[in-house]
Amino acid sequence: MTSIGEDTWTVAGRTFRSRLIVGTGKYKSFEQNAAAVAASGAEIVTVAVRRVNIADPKQPMLTDFIDPKQIVYLPNTAGCFTADEAIRTLRLAREAGGWTLVKLEVLGEAKTLYPDMIETLRATEILAKEGFDPMVYCADDPIAAKRLEEAGAVAIMPLGAPIGSGLGLQNEVMIRIMVENATVPVLVDAGVGTASDAAVAMELGCDGVLMNTAIAEAKDPVMMATAMRLAVESGRLAYRAGRMGKRRYADPSSPLAGLI
């Protein structure tokens, strides 16, 4: 039997075992966040540069609870609505901590937090030219995803549903097409609500799943983090195993011939 531990993925030259990336927002405390990260088995945490303190030692710092020497920090541009805002935010992150592997998101408007793909593409091109490795939040659009790859995205991160909605994957067909067409990792980013949603994403062939609210707003975040870890591992194993074909009619498990 092939072990899940033998199955890794690589982004921007870095190799990881865990295919679950977790956020650092909405938790009741840094301590709870750290406990959830540990339970999730995640090797990457995403950090909203504009909202989470990672540079001011006079205030409580996330780095005091989640060690950046042990866990890879992925600065993100949450709350940015233009390419210029996002680029400026990530330049500050590089100055603060030397981070070049980053998560880019440029939002179109505040109600749906749906990505503005024109501004996202522009920001991707500029960041890539400046030496960043952008993992890019995007629409569930295979054509747009290919444009992002060509612009320098090191990973494509389509939303499963609106950020923080917990609705689960709403467009499995397009995400599957994105997986089939991509030459960089594809990770579902946004919309996961519970463990079965994460398993579905992995069964589609995604390289990973990023989530924040689904864990942070659970009644027991640490227990949910454990559930998400198991769901991602289970979904990945199911994808690698190759599911049975779907049939319109029954097919008996035992042969009909030779009945007593």
PDB file of N, CA and C in Angstrom, residues 10-83:
ATOM      1  N   THR A  10       4.981  20.255  -4.894  1.00  0.00           N
ATOM      2  CA  THR A  10       6.017  21.274  -4.958  1.00  0.00           C
ATOM      3  C   THR A  10       5.469  22.560  -5.552  1.00  0.00           C
ATOM      4  N   VAL A  11       5.837  23.678  -4.943  1.00  0.00           N
ATOM      5  CA  VAL A  11       5.480  24.989  -5.474  1.00  0.00           C
ATOM      6  C   VAL A  11       6.703  25.891  -5.360  1.00  0.00           C
ATOM      7  N   ALA A  12       7.054  26.543  -6.449  1.00  0.00           N
ATOM      8  CA  ALA A  12       8.194  27.463  -6.492  1.00  0.00           C
ATOM      9  C   ALA A  12       9.461  26.814  -5.941  1.00  0.00           C
ATOM     10  N   GLY A  13       9.630  25.538  -6.242  1.00  0.00           N
ATOM     11  CA  GLY A  13      10.838  24.833  -5.830  1.00  0.00           C
ATOM     12  C   GLY A  13      10.832  24.329  -4.402  1.00  0.00           C
ATOM     13  N   ARG A  14       9.755  24.527  -3.659  1.00  0.00           N
ATOM     14  CA  ARG A  14       9.655  24.059  -2.276  1.00  0.00           C
ATOM     15  C   ARG A  14       8.709  22.858  -2.224  1.00  0.00           C
ATOM     16  N   THR A  15       9.110  21.837  -1.518  1.00  0.00           N
ATOM     17  CA  THR A  15       8.320  20.605  -1.464  1.00  0.00           C
ATOM     18  C   THR A  15       7.672  20.446  -0.093  1.00  0.00           C
ATOM     19  N   PHE A  16       6.406  20.037  -0.106  1.00  0.00           N
ATOM     20  CA  PHE A  16       5.633  19.890   1.123  1.00  0.00           C
ATOM     21  C   PHE A  16       4.912  18.546   1.136  1.00  0.00           C
ATOM     22  N   ARG A  17       4.688  18.024   2.338  1.00  0.00           N
ATOM     23  CA  ARG A  17       3.895  16.804   2.500  1.00  0.00           C
ATOM     24  C   ARG A  17       2.426  17.138   2.727  1.00  0.00           C
ATOM     25  N   SER A  18       2.169  18.096   3.608  1.00  0.00           N
ATOM     26  CA  SER A  18       0.777  18.463   3.888  1.00  0.00           C
ATOM     27  C   SER A  18       0.203  19.241   2.716  1.00  0.00           C
ATOM     28  N   ARG A  19      -1.013  18.887   2.337  1.00  0.00           N
ATOM     29  CA  ARG A  19      -1.710  19.578   1.245  1.00  0.00           C
ATOM     30  C   ARG A  19      -2.797  20.501   1.788  1.00  0.00           C
ATOM     31  N   LEU A  20      -2.736  20.760   3.069  1.00  0.00           N
ATOM     32  CA  LEU A  20      -3.686  21.658   3.712  1.00  0.00           C
ATOM     33  C   LEU A  20      -2.965  22.933   4.145  1.00  0.00           C
ATOM     34  N   ILE A  21      -3.450  24.077   3.669  1.00  0.00           N
ATOM     35  CA  ILE A  21      -2.928  25.379   4.083  1.00  0.00           C
ATOM     36  C   ILE A  21      -4.013  26.049   4.911  1.00  0.00           C
ATOM     37  N   VAL A  22      -3.640  26.594   6.057  1.00  0.00           N
ATOM     38  CA  VAL A  22      -4.642  27.208   6.929  1.00  0.00           C
ATOM     39  C   VAL A  22      -4.336  28.681   7.146  1.00  0.00           C
ATOM     40  N   GLY A  23      -5.384  29.428   7.477  1.00  0.00           N
ATOM     41  CA  GLY A  23      -5.270  30.858   7.685  1.00  0.00           C
ATOM     42  C   GLY A  23      -4.996  31.220   9.132  1.00  0.00           C
ATOM     43  N   THR A  24      -4.866  32.517   9.364  1.00  0.00           N
ATOM     44  CA  THR A  24      -4.537  33.009  10.705  1.00  0.00           C
ATOM     45  C   THR A  24      -5.466  34.153  11.106  1.00  0.00           C
ATOM     46  N   GLY A  25      -6.687  34.139  10.599  1.00  0.00           N
ATOM     47  CA  GLY A  25      -7.654  35.163  10.960  1.00  0.00           C
ATOM     48  C   GLY A  25      -8.857  34.555  11.662  1.00  0.00           C
ATOM     49  N   LYS A  26      -9.590  35.393  12.398  1.00  0.00           N
ATOM     50  CA  LYS A  26     -10.865  35.047  13.032  1.00  0.00           C
ATOM     51  C   LYS A  26     -10.752  34.143  14.256  1.00  0.00           C
ATOM     52  N   TYR A  27      -9.559  33.759  14.642  1.00  0.00           N
ATOM     53  CA  TYR A  27      -9.422  32.934  15.845  1.00  0.00           C
ATOM     54  C   TYR A  27      -9.586  33.795  17.092  1.00  0.00           C
ATOM     55  N   LYS A  28      -9.992  33.169  18.198  1.00  0.00           N
ATOM     56  CA  LYS A  28     -10.196  33.894  19.441  1.00  0.00           C
ATOM     57  C   LYS A  28      -8.888  34.379  20.036  1.00  0.00           C
ATOM     58  N   SER A  29      -7.812  33.677  19.716  1.00  0.00           N
ATOM     59  CA  SER A  29      -6.499  34.053  20.258  1.00  0.00           C
ATOM     60  C   SER A  29      -5.406  33.442  19.404  1.00  0.00           C
ATOM     61  N   PHE A  30      -4.202  33.967  19.550  1.00  0.00           N
ATOM     62  CA  PHE A  30      -3.055  33.382  18.869  1.00  0.00           C
ATOM     63  C   PHE A  30      -2.817  31.949  19.353  1.00  0.00           C
ATOM     64  N   GLU A  31      -3.103  31.714  20.643  1.00  0.00           N
ATOM     65  CA  GLU A  31      -2.908  30.365  21.196  1.00  0.00           C
ATOM     66  C   GLU A  31      -3.834  29.360  20.509  1.00  0.00           C
ATOM     67  N   GLN A  32      -5.085  29.736  20.316  1.00  0.00           N
ATOM     68  CA  GLN A  32      -6.028  28.844  19.645  1.00  0.00           C
ATOM     69  C   GLN A  32      -5.606  28.617  18.191  1.00  0.00           C
ATOM     70  N   ASN A  33      -5.151  29.657  17.550  1.00  0.00           N
ATOM     71  CA  ASN A  33      -4.671  29.551  16.176  1.00  0.00           C
ATOM     72  C   ASN A  33      -3.508  28.571  16.089  1.00  0.00           C
ATOM     73  N   ALA A  34      -2.567  28.686  17.003  1.00  0.00           N
ATOM     74  CA  ALA A  34      -1.401  27.802  16.997  1.00  0.00           C
ATOM     75  C   ALA A  34      -1.796  26.355  17.233  1.00  0.00           C
ATOM     76  N   ALA A  35      -2.753  26.136  18.132  1.00  0.00           N
ATOM     77  CA  ALA A  35      -3.213  24.776  18.402  1.00  0.00           C
ATOM     78  C   ALA A  35      -3.902  24.179  17.182  1.00  0.00           C
ATOM     79  N   ALA A  36      -4.676  24.990  16.476  1.00  0.00           N
ATOM     80  CA  ALA A  36      -5.354  24.509  15.273  1.00  0.00           C
ATOM     81  C   ALA A  36      -4.350  24.179  14.179  1.00  0.00           C
ATOM     82  N   VAL A  37      -3.338  25.010  14.018  1.00  0.00           N
ATOM     83  CA  VAL A  37      -2.300  24.732  13.018  1.00  0.00           C
ATOM     84  C   VAL A  37      -1.616  23.410  13.322  1.00  0.00           C
ATOM     85  N   ALA A  38      -1.297  23.190  14.582  1.00  0.00           N
ATOM     86  CA  ALA A  38      -0.646  21.937  14.965  1.00  0.00           C
ATOM     87  C   ALA A  38      -1.540  20.742  14.666  1.00  0.00           C
ATOM     88  N   ALA A  39      -2.827  20.858  14.973  1.00  0.00           N
ATOM     89  CA  ALA A  39      -3.759  19.755  14.733  1.00  0.00           C
ATOM     90  C   ALA A  39      -3.962  19.497  13.251  1.00  0.00           C
ATOM     91  N   SER A  40      -3.867  20.545  12.440  1.00  0.00           N
ATOM     92  CA  SER A  40      -4.098  20.415  11.001  1.00  0.00           C
ATOM     93  C   SER A  40      -2.948  19.729  10.283  1.00  0.00           C
ATOM     94  N   GLY A  41      -1.766  19.759  10.889  1.00  0.00           N
ATOM     95  CA  GLY A  41      -0.586  19.222  10.230  1.00  0.00           C
ATOM     96  C   GLY A  41      -0.070  20.112   9.117  1.00  0.00           C
ATOM     97  N   ALA A  42      -0.623  21.324   8.987  1.00  0.00           N
ATOM     98  CA  ALA A  42      -0.229  22.231   7.909  1.00  0.00           C
ATOM     99  C   ALA A  42       1.224  22.639   8.030  1.00  0.00           C
ATOM    100  N   GLU A  43       1.871  22.784   6.895  1.00  0.00           N
ATOM    101  CA  GLU A  43       3.245  23.269   6.847  1.00  0.00           C
ATOM    102  C   GLU A  43       3.318  24.708   6.346  1.00  0.00           C
ATOM    103  N   ILE A  44       2.158  25.238   5.921  1.00  0.00           N
ATOM    104  CA  ILE A  44       2.066  26.616   5.436  1.00  0.00           C
ATOM    105  C   ILE A  44       0.877  27.284   6.109  1.00  0.00           C
ATOM    106  N   VAL A  45       1.079  28.524   6.578  1.00  0.00           N
ATOM    107  CA  VAL A  45      -0.039  29.339   7.048  1.00  0.00           C
ATOM    108  C   VAL A  45      -0.053  30.621   6.236  1.00  0.00           C
ATOM    109  N   THR A  46      -1.239  31.069   5.887  1.00  0.00           N
ATOM    110  CA  THR A  46      -1.355  32.322   5.154  1.00  0.00           C
ATOM    111  C   THR A  46      -1.701  33.445   6.121  1.00  0.00           C
ATOM    112  N   VAL A  47      -1.067  34.600   5.902  1.00  0.00           N
ATOM    113  CA  VAL A  47      -1.150  35.711   6.845  1.00  0.00           C
ATOM    114  C   VAL A  47      -1.559  36.982   6.116  1.00  0.00           C
ATOM    115  N   ALA A  48      -2.625  37.625   6.576  1.00  0.00           N
ATOM    116  CA  ALA A  48      -3.063  38.889   5.990  1.00  0.00           C
ATOM    117  C   ALA A  48      -2.136  39.999   6.468  1.00  0.00           C
ATOM    118  N   VAL A  49      -1.295  40.475   5.588  1.00  0.00           N
ATOM    119  CA  VAL A  49      -0.275  41.463   5.961  1.00  0.00           C
ATOM    120  C   VAL A  49      -0.905  42.727   6.534  1.00  0.00           C
ATOM    121  N   ARG A  50      -2.085  43.093   6.048  1.00  0.00           N
ATOM    122  CA  ARG A  50      -2.716  44.341   6.475  1.00  0.00           C
ATOM    123  C   ARG A  50      -3.476  44.195   7.789  1.00  0.00           C
ATOM    124  N   ARG A  51      -3.606  42.951   8.290  1.00  0.00           N
ATOM    125  CA  ARG A  51      -4.453  42.747   9.467  1.00  0.00           C
ATOM    126  C   ARG A  51      -3.757  42.036  10.623  1.00  0.00           C
ATOM    127  N   VAL A  52      -2.738  41.256  10.338  1.00  0.00           N
ATOM    128  CA  VAL A  52      -2.090  40.454  11.372  1.00  0.00           C
ATOM    129  C   VAL A  52      -0.698  41.015  11.648  1.00  0.00           C
ATOM    130  N   ASN A  53      -0.389  41.211  12.918  1.00  0.00           N
ATOM    131  CA  ASN A  53       0.898  41.801  13.284  1.00  0.00           C
ATOM    132  C   ASN A  53       2.027  40.779  13.133  1.00  0.00           C
ATOM    133  N   ILE A  54       2.923  41.070  12.189  1.00  0.00           N
ATOM    134  CA  ILE A  54       4.098  40.215  12.006  1.00  0.00           C
ATOM    135  C   ILE A  54       5.391  41.028  12.074  1.00  0.00           C
ATOM    136  N   ALA A  55       5.269  42.331  12.389  1.00  0.00           N
ATOM    137  CA  ALA A  55       6.457  43.176  12.333  1.00  0.00           C
ATOM    138  C   ALA A  55       6.630  44.107  13.531  1.00  0.00           C
ATOM    139  N   ASP A  56       5.582  44.384  14.307  1.00  0.00           N
ATOM    140  CA  ASP A  56       5.675  45.332  15.417  1.00  0.00           C
ATOM    141  C   ASP A  56       5.899  44.597  16.740  1.00  0.00           C
ATOM    142  N   PRO A  57       7.145  44.592  17.251  1.00  0.00           N
ATOM    143  CA  PRO A  57       7.439  43.842  18.480  1.00  0.00           C
ATOM    144  C   PRO A  57       6.795  44.426  19.731  1.00  0.00           C
ATOM    145  N   LYS A  58       6.223  45.639  19.632  1.00  0.00           N
ATOM    146  CA  LYS A  58       5.573  46.250  20.783  1.00  0.00           C
ATOM    147  C   LYS A  58       4.182  45.678  21.022  1.00  0.00           C
ATOM    148  N   GLN A  59       3.654  44.968  20.045  1.00  0.00           N
ATOM    149  CA  GLN A  59       2.332  44.355  20.139  1.00  0.00           C
ATOM    150  C   GLN A  59       2.479  42.829  20.076  1.00  0.00           C
ATOM    151  N   PRO A  60       1.457  42.087  20.561  1.00  0.00           N
ATOM    152  CA  PRO A  60       1.517  40.622  20.428  1.00  0.00           C
ATOM    153  C   PRO A  60       1.714  40.234  18.967  1.00  0.00           C
ATOM    154  N   MET A  61       2.637  39.337  18.722  1.00  0.00           N
ATOM    155  CA  MET A  61       2.980  38.969  17.355  1.00  0.00           C
ATOM    156  C   MET A  61       2.655  37.508  17.080  1.00  0.00           C
ATOM    157  N   LEU A  62       2.119  37.239  15.918  1.00  0.00           N
ATOM    158  CA  LEU A  62       1.812  35.871  15.518  1.00  0.00           C
ATOM    159  C   LEU A  62       3.053  34.994  15.555  1.00  0.00           C
ATOM    160  N   THR A  63       4.184  35.570  15.209  1.00  0.00           N
ATOM    161  CA  THR A  63       5.424  34.794  15.150  1.00  0.00           C
ATOM    162  C   THR A  63       5.857  34.270  16.520  1.00  0.00           C
ATOM    163  N   ASP A  64       5.301  34.830  17.606  1.00  0.00           N
ATOM    164  CA  ASP A  64       5.612  34.324  18.940  1.00  0.00           C
ATOM    165  C   ASP A  64       4.887  33.009  19.225  1.00  0.00           C
ATOM    166  N   PHE A  65       3.860  32.703  18.420  1.00  0.00           N
ATOM    167  CA  PHE A  65       3.042  31.522  18.654  1.00  0.00           C
ATOM    168  C   PHE A  65       3.178  30.481  17.544  1.00  0.00           C
ATOM    169  N   ILE A  66       3.396  30.947  16.321  1.00  0.00           N
ATOM    170  CA  ILE A  66       3.613  30.047  15.188  1.00  0.00           C
ATOM    171  C   ILE A  66       4.990  30.378  14.629  1.00  0.00           C
ATOM    172  N   ASP A  67       5.935  29.490  14.844  1.00  0.00           N
ATOM    173  CA  ASP A  67       7.337  29.744  14.542  1.00  0.00           C
ATOM    174  C   ASP A  67       7.582  29.745  13.034  1.00  0.00           C
ATOM    175  N   PRO A  68       7.992  30.876  12.459  1.00  0.00           N
ATOM    176  CA  PRO A  68       8.248  30.920  11.006  1.00  0.00           C
ATOM    177  C   PRO A  68       9.440  30.067  10.573  1.00  0.00           C
ATOM    178  N   LYS A  69      10.215  29.578  11.542  1.00  0.00           N
ATOM    179  CA  LYS A  69      11.302  28.658  11.203  1.00  0.00           C
ATOM    180  C   LYS A  69      10.789  27.231  11.030  1.00  0.00           C
ATOM    181  N   GLN A  70       9.603  26.969  11.587  1.00  0.00           N
ATOM    182  CA  GLN A  70       9.001  25.644  11.500  1.00  0.00           C
ATOM    183  C   GLN A  70       7.851  25.586  10.495  1.00  0.00           C
ATOM    184  N   ILE A  71       7.126  26.683  10.359  1.00  0.00           N
ATOM    185  CA  ILE A  71       5.962  26.778   9.483  1.00  0.00           C
ATOM    186  C   ILE A  71       6.213  27.872   8.451  1.00  0.00           C
ATOM    187  N   VAL A  72       5.981  27.599   7.197  1.00  0.00           N
ATOM    188  CA  VAL A  72       6.174  28.592   6.142  1.00  0.00           C
ATOM    189  C   VAL A  72       5.050  29.621   6.204  1.00  0.00           C
ATOM    190  N   TYR A  73       5.435  30.884   6.275  1.00  0.00           N
ATOM    191  CA  TYR A  73       4.471  31.975   6.241  1.00  0.00           C
ATOM    192  C   TYR A  73       4.209  32.359   4.778  1.00  0.00           C
ATOM    193  N   LEU A  74       2.920  32.490   4.444  1.00  0.00           N
ATOM    194  CA  LEU A  74       2.518  32.892   3.103  1.00  0.00           C
ATOM    195  C   LEU A  74       1.754  34.217   3.222  1.00  0.00           C
ATOM    196  N   PRO A  75       2.448  35.341   3.109  1.00  0.00           N
ATOM    197  CA  PRO A  75       1.761  36.632   3.214  1.00  0.00           C
ATOM    198  C   PRO A  75       0.714  36.774   2.120  1.00  0.00           C
ATOM    199  N   ASN A  76      -0.447  37.331   2.478  1.00  0.00           N
ATOM    200  CA  ASN A  76      -1.486  37.524   1.470  1.00  0.00           C
ATOM    201  C   ASN A  76      -1.972  38.969   1.449  1.00  0.00           C
ATOM    202  N   THR A  77      -2.715  39.289   0.408  1.00  0.00           N
ATOM    203  CA  THR A  77      -3.156  40.670   0.203  1.00  0.00           C
ATOM    204  C   THR A  77      -4.648  40.830   0.488  1.00  0.00           C
ATOM    205  N   ALA A  78      -5.154  40.117   1.466  1.00  0.00           N
ATOM    206  CA  ALA A  78      -6.563  40.227   1.838  1.00  0.00           C
ATOM    207  C   ALA A  78      -6.923  41.689   2.090  1.00  0.00           C
ATOM    208  N   GLY A  79      -8.057  42.108   1.554  1.00  0.00           N
ATOM    209  CA  GLY A  79      -8.505  43.474   1.746  1.00  0.00           C
ATOM    210  C   GLY A  79      -8.044  44.443   0.669  1.00  0.00           C
ATOM    211  N   CYS A  80      -7.311  43.953  -0.327  1.00  0.00           N
ATOM    212  CA  CYS A  80      -6.845  44.817  -1.411  1.00  0.00           C
ATOM    213  C   CYS A  80      -7.824  44.751  -2.588  1.00  0.00           C
ATOM    214  N   PHE A  81      -8.164  45.919  -3.128  1.00  0.00           N
ATOM    215  CA  PHE A  81      -9.139  45.989  -4.211  1.00  0.00           C
ATOM    216  C   PHE A  81      -8.548  46.535  -5.514  1.00  0.00           C
ATOM    217  N   THR A  82      -7.241  46.798  -5.512  1.00  0.00           N
ATOM    218  CA  THR A  82      -6.565  47.205  -6.749  1.00  0.00           C
ATOM    219  C   THR A  82      -5.218  46.504  -6.825  1.00  0.00           C
ATOM    220  N   ALA A  83      -4.705  46.400  -8.036  1.00  0.00           N
ATOM    221  CA  ALA A  83      -3.383  45.806  -8.216  1.00  0.00           C
ATOM    222  C   ALA A  83      -2.330  46.598  -7.459  1.00  0.00           C
TER     223      ALA A  83
END
